Short mmCIF file of C-alpha atoms and ligand atoms in Angstrom, two decimals:
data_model
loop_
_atom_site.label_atom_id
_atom_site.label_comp_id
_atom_site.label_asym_id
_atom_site.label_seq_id
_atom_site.Cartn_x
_atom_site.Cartn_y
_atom_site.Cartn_z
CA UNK A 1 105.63 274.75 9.65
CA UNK A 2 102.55 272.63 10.21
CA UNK A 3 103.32 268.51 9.97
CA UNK A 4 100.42 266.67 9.73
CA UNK A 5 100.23 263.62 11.15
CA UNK A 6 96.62 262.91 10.74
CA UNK A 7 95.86 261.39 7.56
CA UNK A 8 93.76 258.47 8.85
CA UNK A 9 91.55 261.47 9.72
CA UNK A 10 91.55 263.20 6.66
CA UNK A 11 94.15 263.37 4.47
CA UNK A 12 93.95 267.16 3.18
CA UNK A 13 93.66 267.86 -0.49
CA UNK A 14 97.32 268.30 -1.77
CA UNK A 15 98.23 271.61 -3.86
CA UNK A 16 97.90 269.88 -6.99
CA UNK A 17 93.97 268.51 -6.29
CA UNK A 18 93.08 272.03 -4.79
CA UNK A 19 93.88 273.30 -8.32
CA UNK A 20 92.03 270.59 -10.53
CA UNK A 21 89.09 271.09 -8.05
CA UNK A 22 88.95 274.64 -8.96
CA UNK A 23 89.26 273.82 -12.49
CA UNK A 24 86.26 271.21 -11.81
CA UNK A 25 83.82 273.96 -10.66
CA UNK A 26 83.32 274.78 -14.51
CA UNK A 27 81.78 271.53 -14.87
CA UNK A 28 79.13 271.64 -11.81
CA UNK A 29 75.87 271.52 -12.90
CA UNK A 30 73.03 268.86 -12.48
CA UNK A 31 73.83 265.39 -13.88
CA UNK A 32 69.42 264.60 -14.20
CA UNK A 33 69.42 267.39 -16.34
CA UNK A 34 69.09 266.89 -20.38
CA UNK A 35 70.74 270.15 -21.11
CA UNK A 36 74.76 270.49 -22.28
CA UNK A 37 75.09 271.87 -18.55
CA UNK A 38 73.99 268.67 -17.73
CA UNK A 39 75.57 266.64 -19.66
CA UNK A 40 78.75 268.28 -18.82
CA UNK A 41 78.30 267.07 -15.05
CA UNK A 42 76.92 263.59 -16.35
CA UNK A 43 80.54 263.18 -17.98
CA UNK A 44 82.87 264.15 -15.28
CA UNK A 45 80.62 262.16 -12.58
CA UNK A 46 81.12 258.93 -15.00
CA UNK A 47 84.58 259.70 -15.49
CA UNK A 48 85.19 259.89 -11.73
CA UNK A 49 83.47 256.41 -11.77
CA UNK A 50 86.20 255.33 -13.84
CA UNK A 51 88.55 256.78 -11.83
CA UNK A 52 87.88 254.41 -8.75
CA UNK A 53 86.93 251.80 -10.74
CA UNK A 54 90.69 251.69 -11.87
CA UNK A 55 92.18 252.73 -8.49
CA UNK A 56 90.20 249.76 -6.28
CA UNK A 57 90.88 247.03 -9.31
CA UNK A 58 87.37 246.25 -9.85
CA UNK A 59 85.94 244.73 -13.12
CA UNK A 60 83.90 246.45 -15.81
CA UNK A 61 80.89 244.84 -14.89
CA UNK A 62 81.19 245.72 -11.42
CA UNK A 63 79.06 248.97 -9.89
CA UNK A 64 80.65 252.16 -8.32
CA UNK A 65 77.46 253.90 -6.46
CA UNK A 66 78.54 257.32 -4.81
CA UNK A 67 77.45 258.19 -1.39
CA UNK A 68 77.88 260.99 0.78
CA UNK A 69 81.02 259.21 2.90
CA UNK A 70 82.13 255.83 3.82
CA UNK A 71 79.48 256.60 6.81
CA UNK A 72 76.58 256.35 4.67
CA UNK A 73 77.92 253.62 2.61
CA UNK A 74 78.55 251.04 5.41
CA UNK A 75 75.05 252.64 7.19
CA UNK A 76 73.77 251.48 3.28
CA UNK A 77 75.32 248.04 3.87
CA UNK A 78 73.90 247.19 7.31
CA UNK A 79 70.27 248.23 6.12
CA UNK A 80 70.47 246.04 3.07
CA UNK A 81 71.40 243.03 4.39
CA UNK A 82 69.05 243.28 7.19
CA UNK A 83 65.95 243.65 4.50
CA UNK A 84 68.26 240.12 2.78
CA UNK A 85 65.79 238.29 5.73
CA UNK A 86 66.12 237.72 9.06
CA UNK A 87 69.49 235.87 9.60
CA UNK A 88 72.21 236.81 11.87
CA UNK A 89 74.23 240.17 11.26
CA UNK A 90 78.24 239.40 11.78
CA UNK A 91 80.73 241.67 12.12
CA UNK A 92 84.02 242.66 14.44
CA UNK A 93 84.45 244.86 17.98
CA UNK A 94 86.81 246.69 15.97
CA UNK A 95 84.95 248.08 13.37
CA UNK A 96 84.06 252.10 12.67
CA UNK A 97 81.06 253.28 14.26
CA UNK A 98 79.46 253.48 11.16
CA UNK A 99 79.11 249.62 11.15
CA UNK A 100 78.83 249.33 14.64
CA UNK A 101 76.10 252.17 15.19
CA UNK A 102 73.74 250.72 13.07
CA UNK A 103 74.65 246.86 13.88
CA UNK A 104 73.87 248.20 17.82
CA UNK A 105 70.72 249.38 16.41
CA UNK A 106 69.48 246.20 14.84
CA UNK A 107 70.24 244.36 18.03
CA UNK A 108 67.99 246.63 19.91
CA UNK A 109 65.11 245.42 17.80
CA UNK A 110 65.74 241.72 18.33
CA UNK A 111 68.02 241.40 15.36
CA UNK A 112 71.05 238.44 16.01
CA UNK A 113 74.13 240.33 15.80
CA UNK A 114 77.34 238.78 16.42
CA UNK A 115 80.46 240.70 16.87
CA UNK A 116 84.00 238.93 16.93
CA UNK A 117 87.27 239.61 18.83
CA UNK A 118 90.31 240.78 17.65
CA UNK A 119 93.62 238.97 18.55
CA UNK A 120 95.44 241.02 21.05
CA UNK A 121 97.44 241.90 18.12
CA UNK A 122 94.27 243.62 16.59
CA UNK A 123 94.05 241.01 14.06
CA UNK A 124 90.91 239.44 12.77
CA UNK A 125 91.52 235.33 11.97
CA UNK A 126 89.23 233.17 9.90
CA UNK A 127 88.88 230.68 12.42
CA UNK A 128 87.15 233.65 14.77
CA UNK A 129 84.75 234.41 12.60
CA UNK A 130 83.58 231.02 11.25
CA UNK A 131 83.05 229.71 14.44
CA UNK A 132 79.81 232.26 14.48
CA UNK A 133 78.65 231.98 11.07
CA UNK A 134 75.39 229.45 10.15
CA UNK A 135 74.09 229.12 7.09
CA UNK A 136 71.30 231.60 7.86
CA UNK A 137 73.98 234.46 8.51
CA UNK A 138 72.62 237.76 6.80
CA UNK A 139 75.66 239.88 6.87
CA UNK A 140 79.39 239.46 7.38
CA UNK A 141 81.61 242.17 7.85
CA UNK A 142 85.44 242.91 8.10
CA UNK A 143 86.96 246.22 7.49
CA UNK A 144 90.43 245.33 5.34
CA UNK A 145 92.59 247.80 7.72
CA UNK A 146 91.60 249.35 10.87
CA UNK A 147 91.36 253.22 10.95
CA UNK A 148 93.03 253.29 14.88
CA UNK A 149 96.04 250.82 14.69
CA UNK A 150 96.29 249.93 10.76
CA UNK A 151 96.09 246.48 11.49
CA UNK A 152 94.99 244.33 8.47
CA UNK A 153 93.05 241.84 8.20
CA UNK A 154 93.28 238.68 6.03
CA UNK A 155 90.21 239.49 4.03
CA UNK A 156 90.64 237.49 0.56
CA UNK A 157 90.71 234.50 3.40
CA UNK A 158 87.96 235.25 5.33
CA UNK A 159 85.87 235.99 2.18
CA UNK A 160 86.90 232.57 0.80
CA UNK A 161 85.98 230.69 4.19
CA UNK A 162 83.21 232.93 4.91
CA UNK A 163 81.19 232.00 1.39
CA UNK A 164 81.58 228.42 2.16
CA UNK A 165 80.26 228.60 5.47
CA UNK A 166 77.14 231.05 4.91
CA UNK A 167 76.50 230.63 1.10
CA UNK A 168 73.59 233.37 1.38
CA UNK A 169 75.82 236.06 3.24
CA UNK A 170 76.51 239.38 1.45
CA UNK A 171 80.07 239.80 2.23
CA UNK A 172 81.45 243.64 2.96
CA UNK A 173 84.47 244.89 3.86
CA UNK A 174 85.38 248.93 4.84
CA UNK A 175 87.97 249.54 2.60
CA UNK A 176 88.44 253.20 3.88
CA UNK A 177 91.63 253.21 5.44
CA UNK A 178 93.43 251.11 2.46
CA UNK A 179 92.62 252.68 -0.83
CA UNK A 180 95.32 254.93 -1.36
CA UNK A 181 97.80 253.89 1.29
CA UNK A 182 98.37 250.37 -0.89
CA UNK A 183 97.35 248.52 -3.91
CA UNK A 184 94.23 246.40 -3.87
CA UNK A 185 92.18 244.81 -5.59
CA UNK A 186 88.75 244.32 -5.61
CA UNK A 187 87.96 241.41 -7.72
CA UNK A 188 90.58 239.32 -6.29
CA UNK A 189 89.25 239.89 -2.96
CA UNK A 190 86.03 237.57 -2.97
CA UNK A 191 83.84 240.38 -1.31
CA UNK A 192 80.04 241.47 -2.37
CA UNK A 193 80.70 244.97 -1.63
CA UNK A 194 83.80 247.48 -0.49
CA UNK A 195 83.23 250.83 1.39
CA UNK A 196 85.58 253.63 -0.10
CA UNK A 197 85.48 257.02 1.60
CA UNK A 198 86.51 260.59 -0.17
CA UNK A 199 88.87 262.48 2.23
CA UNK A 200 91.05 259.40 2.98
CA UNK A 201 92.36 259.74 0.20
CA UNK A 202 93.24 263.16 -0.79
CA UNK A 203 89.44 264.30 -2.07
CA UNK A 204 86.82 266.30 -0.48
CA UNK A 205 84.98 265.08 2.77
CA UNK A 206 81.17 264.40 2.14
CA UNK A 207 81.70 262.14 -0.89
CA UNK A 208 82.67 258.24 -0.66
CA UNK A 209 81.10 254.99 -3.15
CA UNK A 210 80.40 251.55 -2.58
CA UNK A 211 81.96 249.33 -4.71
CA UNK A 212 79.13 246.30 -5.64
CA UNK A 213 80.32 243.49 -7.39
CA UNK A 214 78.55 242.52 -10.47
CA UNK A 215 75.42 240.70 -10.06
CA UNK A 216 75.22 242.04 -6.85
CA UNK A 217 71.84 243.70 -5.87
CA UNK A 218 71.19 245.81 -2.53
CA UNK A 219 67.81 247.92 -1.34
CA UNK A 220 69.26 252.00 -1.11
CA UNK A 221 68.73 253.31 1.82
CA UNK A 222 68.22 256.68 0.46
CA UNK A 223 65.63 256.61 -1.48
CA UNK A 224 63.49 259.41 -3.55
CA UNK A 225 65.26 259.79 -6.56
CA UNK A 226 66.57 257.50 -8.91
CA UNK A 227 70.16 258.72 -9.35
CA UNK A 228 73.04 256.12 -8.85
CA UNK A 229 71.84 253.07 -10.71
CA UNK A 230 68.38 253.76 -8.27
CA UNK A 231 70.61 252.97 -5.68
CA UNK A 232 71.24 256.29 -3.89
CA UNK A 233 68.23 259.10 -4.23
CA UNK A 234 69.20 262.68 -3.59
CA UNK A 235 71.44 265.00 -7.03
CA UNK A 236 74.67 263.92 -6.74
CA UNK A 237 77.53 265.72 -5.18
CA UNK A 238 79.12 266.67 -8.78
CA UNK A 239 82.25 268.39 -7.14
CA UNK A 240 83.18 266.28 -4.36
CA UNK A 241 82.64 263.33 -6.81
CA UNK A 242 84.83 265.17 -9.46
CA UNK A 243 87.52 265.66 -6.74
CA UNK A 244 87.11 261.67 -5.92
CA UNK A 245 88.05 260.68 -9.15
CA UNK A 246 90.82 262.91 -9.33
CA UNK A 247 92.25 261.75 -6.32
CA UNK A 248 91.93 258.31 -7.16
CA UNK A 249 93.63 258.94 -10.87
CA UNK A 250 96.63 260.49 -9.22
CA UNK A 251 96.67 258.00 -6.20
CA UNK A 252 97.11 255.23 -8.71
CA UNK A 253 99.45 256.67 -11.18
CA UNK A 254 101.68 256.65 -7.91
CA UNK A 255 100.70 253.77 -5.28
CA UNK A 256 103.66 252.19 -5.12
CA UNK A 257 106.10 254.88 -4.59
CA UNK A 258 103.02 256.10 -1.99
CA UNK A 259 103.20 253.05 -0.09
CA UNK A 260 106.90 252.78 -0.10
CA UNK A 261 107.89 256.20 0.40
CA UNK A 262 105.21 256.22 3.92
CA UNK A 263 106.72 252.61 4.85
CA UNK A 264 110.20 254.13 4.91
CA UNK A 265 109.33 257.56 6.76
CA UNK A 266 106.60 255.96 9.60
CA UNK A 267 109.50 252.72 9.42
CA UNK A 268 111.67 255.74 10.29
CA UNK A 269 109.82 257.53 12.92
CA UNK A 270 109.45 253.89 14.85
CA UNK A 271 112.83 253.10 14.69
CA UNK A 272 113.98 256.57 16.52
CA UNK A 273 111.09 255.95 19.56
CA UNK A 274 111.70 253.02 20.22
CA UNK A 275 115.30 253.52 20.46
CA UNK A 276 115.00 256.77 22.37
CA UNK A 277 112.36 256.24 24.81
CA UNK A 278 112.10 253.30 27.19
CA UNK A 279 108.87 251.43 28.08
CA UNK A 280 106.73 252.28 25.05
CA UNK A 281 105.53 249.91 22.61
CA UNK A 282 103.92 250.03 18.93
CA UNK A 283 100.61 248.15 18.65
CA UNK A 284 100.64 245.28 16.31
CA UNK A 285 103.98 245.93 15.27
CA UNK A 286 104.78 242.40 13.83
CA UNK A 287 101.49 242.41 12.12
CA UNK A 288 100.72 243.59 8.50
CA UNK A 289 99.91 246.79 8.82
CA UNK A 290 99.32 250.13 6.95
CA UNK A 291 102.30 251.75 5.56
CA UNK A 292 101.02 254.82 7.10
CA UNK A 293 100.11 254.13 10.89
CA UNK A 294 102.17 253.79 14.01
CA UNK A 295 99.56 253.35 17.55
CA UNK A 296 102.49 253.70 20.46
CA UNK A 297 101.68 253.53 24.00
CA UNK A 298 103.89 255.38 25.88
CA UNK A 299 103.82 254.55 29.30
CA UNK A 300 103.20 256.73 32.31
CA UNK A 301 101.61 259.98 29.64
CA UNK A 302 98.36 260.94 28.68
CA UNK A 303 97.54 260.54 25.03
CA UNK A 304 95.63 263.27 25.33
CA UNK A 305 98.17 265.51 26.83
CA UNK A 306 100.65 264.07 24.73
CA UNK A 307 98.36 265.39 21.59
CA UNK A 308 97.73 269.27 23.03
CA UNK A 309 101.82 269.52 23.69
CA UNK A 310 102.43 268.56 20.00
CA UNK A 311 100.02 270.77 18.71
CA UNK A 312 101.65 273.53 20.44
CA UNK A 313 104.98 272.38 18.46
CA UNK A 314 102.57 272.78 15.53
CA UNK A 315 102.81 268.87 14.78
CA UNK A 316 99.10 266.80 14.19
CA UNK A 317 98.61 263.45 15.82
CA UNK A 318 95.50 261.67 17.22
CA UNK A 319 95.01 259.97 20.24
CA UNK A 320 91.90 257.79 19.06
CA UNK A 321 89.70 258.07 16.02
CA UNK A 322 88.74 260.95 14.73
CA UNK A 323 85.59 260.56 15.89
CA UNK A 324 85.96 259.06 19.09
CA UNK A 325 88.83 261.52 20.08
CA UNK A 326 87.10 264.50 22.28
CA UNK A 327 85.16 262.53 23.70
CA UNK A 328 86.09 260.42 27.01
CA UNK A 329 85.54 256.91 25.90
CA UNK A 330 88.65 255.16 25.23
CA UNK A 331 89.37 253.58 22.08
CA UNK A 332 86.59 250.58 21.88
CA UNK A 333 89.44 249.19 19.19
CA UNK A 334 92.35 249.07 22.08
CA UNK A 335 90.14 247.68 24.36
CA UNK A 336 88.68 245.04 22.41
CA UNK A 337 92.29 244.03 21.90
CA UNK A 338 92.01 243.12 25.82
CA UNK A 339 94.08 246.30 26.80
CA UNK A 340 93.34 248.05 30.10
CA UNK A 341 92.15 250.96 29.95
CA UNK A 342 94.94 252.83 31.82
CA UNK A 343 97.24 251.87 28.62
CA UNK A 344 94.51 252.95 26.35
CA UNK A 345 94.55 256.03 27.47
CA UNK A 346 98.76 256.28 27.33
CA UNK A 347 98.28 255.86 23.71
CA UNK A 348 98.73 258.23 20.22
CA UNK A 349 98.28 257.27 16.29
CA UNK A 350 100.89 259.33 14.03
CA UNK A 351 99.35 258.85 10.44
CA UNK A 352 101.76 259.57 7.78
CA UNK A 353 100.66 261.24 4.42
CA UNK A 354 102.83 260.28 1.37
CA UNK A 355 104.33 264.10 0.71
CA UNK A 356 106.56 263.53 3.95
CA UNK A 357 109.84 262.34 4.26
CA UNK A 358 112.20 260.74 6.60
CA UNK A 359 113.48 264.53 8.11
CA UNK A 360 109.31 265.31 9.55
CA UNK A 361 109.88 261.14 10.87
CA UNK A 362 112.76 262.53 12.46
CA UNK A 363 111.57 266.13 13.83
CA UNK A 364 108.02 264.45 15.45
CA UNK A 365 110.01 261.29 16.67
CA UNK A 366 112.68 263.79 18.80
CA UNK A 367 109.79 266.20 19.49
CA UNK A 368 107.67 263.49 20.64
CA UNK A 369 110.21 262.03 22.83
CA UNK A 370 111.18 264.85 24.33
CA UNK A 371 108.09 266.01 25.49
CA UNK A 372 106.87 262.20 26.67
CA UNK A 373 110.24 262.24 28.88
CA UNK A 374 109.06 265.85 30.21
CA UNK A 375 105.75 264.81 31.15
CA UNK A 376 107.32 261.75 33.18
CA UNK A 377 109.49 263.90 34.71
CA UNK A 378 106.80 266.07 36.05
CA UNK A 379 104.58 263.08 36.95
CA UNK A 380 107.41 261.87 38.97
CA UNK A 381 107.80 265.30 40.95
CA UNK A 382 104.18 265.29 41.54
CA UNK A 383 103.57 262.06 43.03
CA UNK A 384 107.25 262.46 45.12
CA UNK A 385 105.74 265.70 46.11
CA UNK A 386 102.53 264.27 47.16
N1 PMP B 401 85.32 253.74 8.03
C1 PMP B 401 86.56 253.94 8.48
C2 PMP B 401 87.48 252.77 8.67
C3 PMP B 401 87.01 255.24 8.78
O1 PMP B 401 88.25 255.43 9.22
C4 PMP B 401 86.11 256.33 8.60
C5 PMP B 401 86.53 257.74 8.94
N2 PMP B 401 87.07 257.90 10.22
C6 PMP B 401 84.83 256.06 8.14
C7 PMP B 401 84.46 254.76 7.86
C8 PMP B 401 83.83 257.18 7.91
O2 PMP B 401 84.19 257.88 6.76
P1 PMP B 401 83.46 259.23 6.32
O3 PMP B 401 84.14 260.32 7.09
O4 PMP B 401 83.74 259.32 4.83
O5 PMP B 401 82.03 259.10 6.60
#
């Protein structure tokens, strides 16, 4: 059987969604339209609305704008706030690349874009990121959790210091990696705007929202059609929306046994590594962190190699991003955390998903080991032998 281990990639519809989905197809049609086929799809889009309205704990008054993915949200959120006028754009080296992509870009035009370390724990602190704020500053953000090592970041703090040291900032924060792995909420967090993104959660890929808090106005960057408030052009994505809002209805009903039950399985898995295999090491293991996420180096093996042997055990792990991983480049997240990039590369994320209990901790810890204590076995007789 198949574990997957992956869910900070995508966390795969469950049975249960799969069947609603079908069920949603009835409803597709186009939302624009004045028809009852219309209608029908203009009902289930503002249900699913009020689905992650509920599940990220913002108010009434507050906006939910669907996107295409948390890529084209936080892509929306960089091109906004540079239109805002022509004050710095601040965010962190540990960001997603869809922050960082078009933050690079603005830089290359002339644009002052400041990006802040991480602690070597991976952690994000106030004090870091006030030190480059003015009162000019554009843009400021801080994802809540990152994707890589599920470090979190104090955001309701740095929101709170942030405002007071660039009043005219709109303040963002990817909330990708949180929704569904823990409670939040969104009004208590101080934030302009929150990036939510479909398949990290148990919905379809190709569907995410920005969350806008009320009174809060933003340019679209895809414009052309006045669907989404006039805030995103282009018909909406009526089934991947549909499958967003019943994601985040059943994610809700059942966050805290969620959290709780992936706490006590990845809690689980760490406990057996650490205890079977010498010289590894979880990154930022005393931090708060996803309930989901464990980022181990493991000394002396490949994290790639480590990944392909797994996958041949028919166990799912990553040894990067999603999107970074097939490609050379080591983790820009690790090494922003002042790692070298020999221990970069000796590193793996196991991602939990909430459906798996402490037995899977147990089979990918002993598999896991096993194999990293084979491949240091044979790196031994190779360098003897050479
Ligand atoms: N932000 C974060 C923190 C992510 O982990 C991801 C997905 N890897 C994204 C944004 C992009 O999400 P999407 O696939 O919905 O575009």
């Amino acid at each position: 059987m198949f574990l997957d281990l992956d869910a900070n990639a995508t966390y795969a519809c469950d049975e249960q969604i799969q069947v609603l989905i079908a069920q949603a197809m009835a409803q597709l049609g186009n939302p624009s339209s004045v028809h009852r086929g219309g209608q029908r799809a203009r009902a289930a889009v503002e249900e699913a609305r009020e689905g992650i309205r509920e599940l990220v704990g913002a108010l009434p008054g507050d906006q939910i704008v669907f996107t295409s993915g948390a890529t084209e949200a936080n892509n929306t959120v960089v091109d906004a706030a540079t239109r805002m006028g022509s004050g710095s754009l601040v965010s962190t080296q540990i960001e997603h690349p869809s922050i960082l992509a078009p933050l690079a870009r603005e830089a290359l035009r002339g644009r002052d874009v400041r990006l802040v370390a991480p602690q070597q724990s991976g952690e994000i602190l106030p004090e870091a990121l006030v030190s480059v704020l003015g009162s000019e500053t554009a843009l400021i953000s801080v994802m809540m959790a990152n994707n890589e090592t599920g470090v979190c970041n104090p955001i309701i703090d740095i929101a709170q210091r942030a405002r007071e040291h660039a009043p005219r900032a709109l303040i963002h924060s990817d909330l990708s990696q949180v929704v569904g792995k823990q409670a939040i909420s969104f009004s208590e967090m101080g934030i302009d705007i929150g990036t939510i993104s479909g398949h990290k959660i148990g919905a379809l890929a190709g569907v995410g929202a920005l969350v806008l808090r009320h009174g809060v106005s933003i340019e679209p960057l895809v414009v052309g059609g006045s669907q989404e408030l006039k805030l995103r052009g282009g018909t909406e994505n009526v089934l991947g929306i549909i499958s967003l809002g019943i994601a985040s209805r059943l994610v809700r009903e059942r966050i805290t046994r969620r959290s709780a039950q992936m706490r006590a399985v990845r809690d689980r898995f760490e406990l057996l590594v650490l205890k079977e295999l010498s010289n590894c090491d979880i990154n930022g293991m005393n931090q708060q962190r996803l309930p989901n996420t464990s980022n181990i180096f493991i000394q002396g093996v490949r994290g790639d190699d480590l990944v392909v042997a797994l996958d041949l055990e028919r166990i799912l792990v990553s040894s990067g991003a999603a999107c970074s991983s097939g490609k050379p480049e080591p983790s820009h997240v690790l090494l922003a955390m002042g790692q070298d990039e020999q221990r970069v590369r000796s590193t793996v994320r196991v991602s939990f998903r909430a459906d798996q209990s402490e037995q899977d901790a147990e089979r990918v810890a002993h598999t896991l080991v096993r194999i990293a204590k084979r491949m240091r076995d044979e790196e031994r007789t190779v360098s003897h032998a050479a």
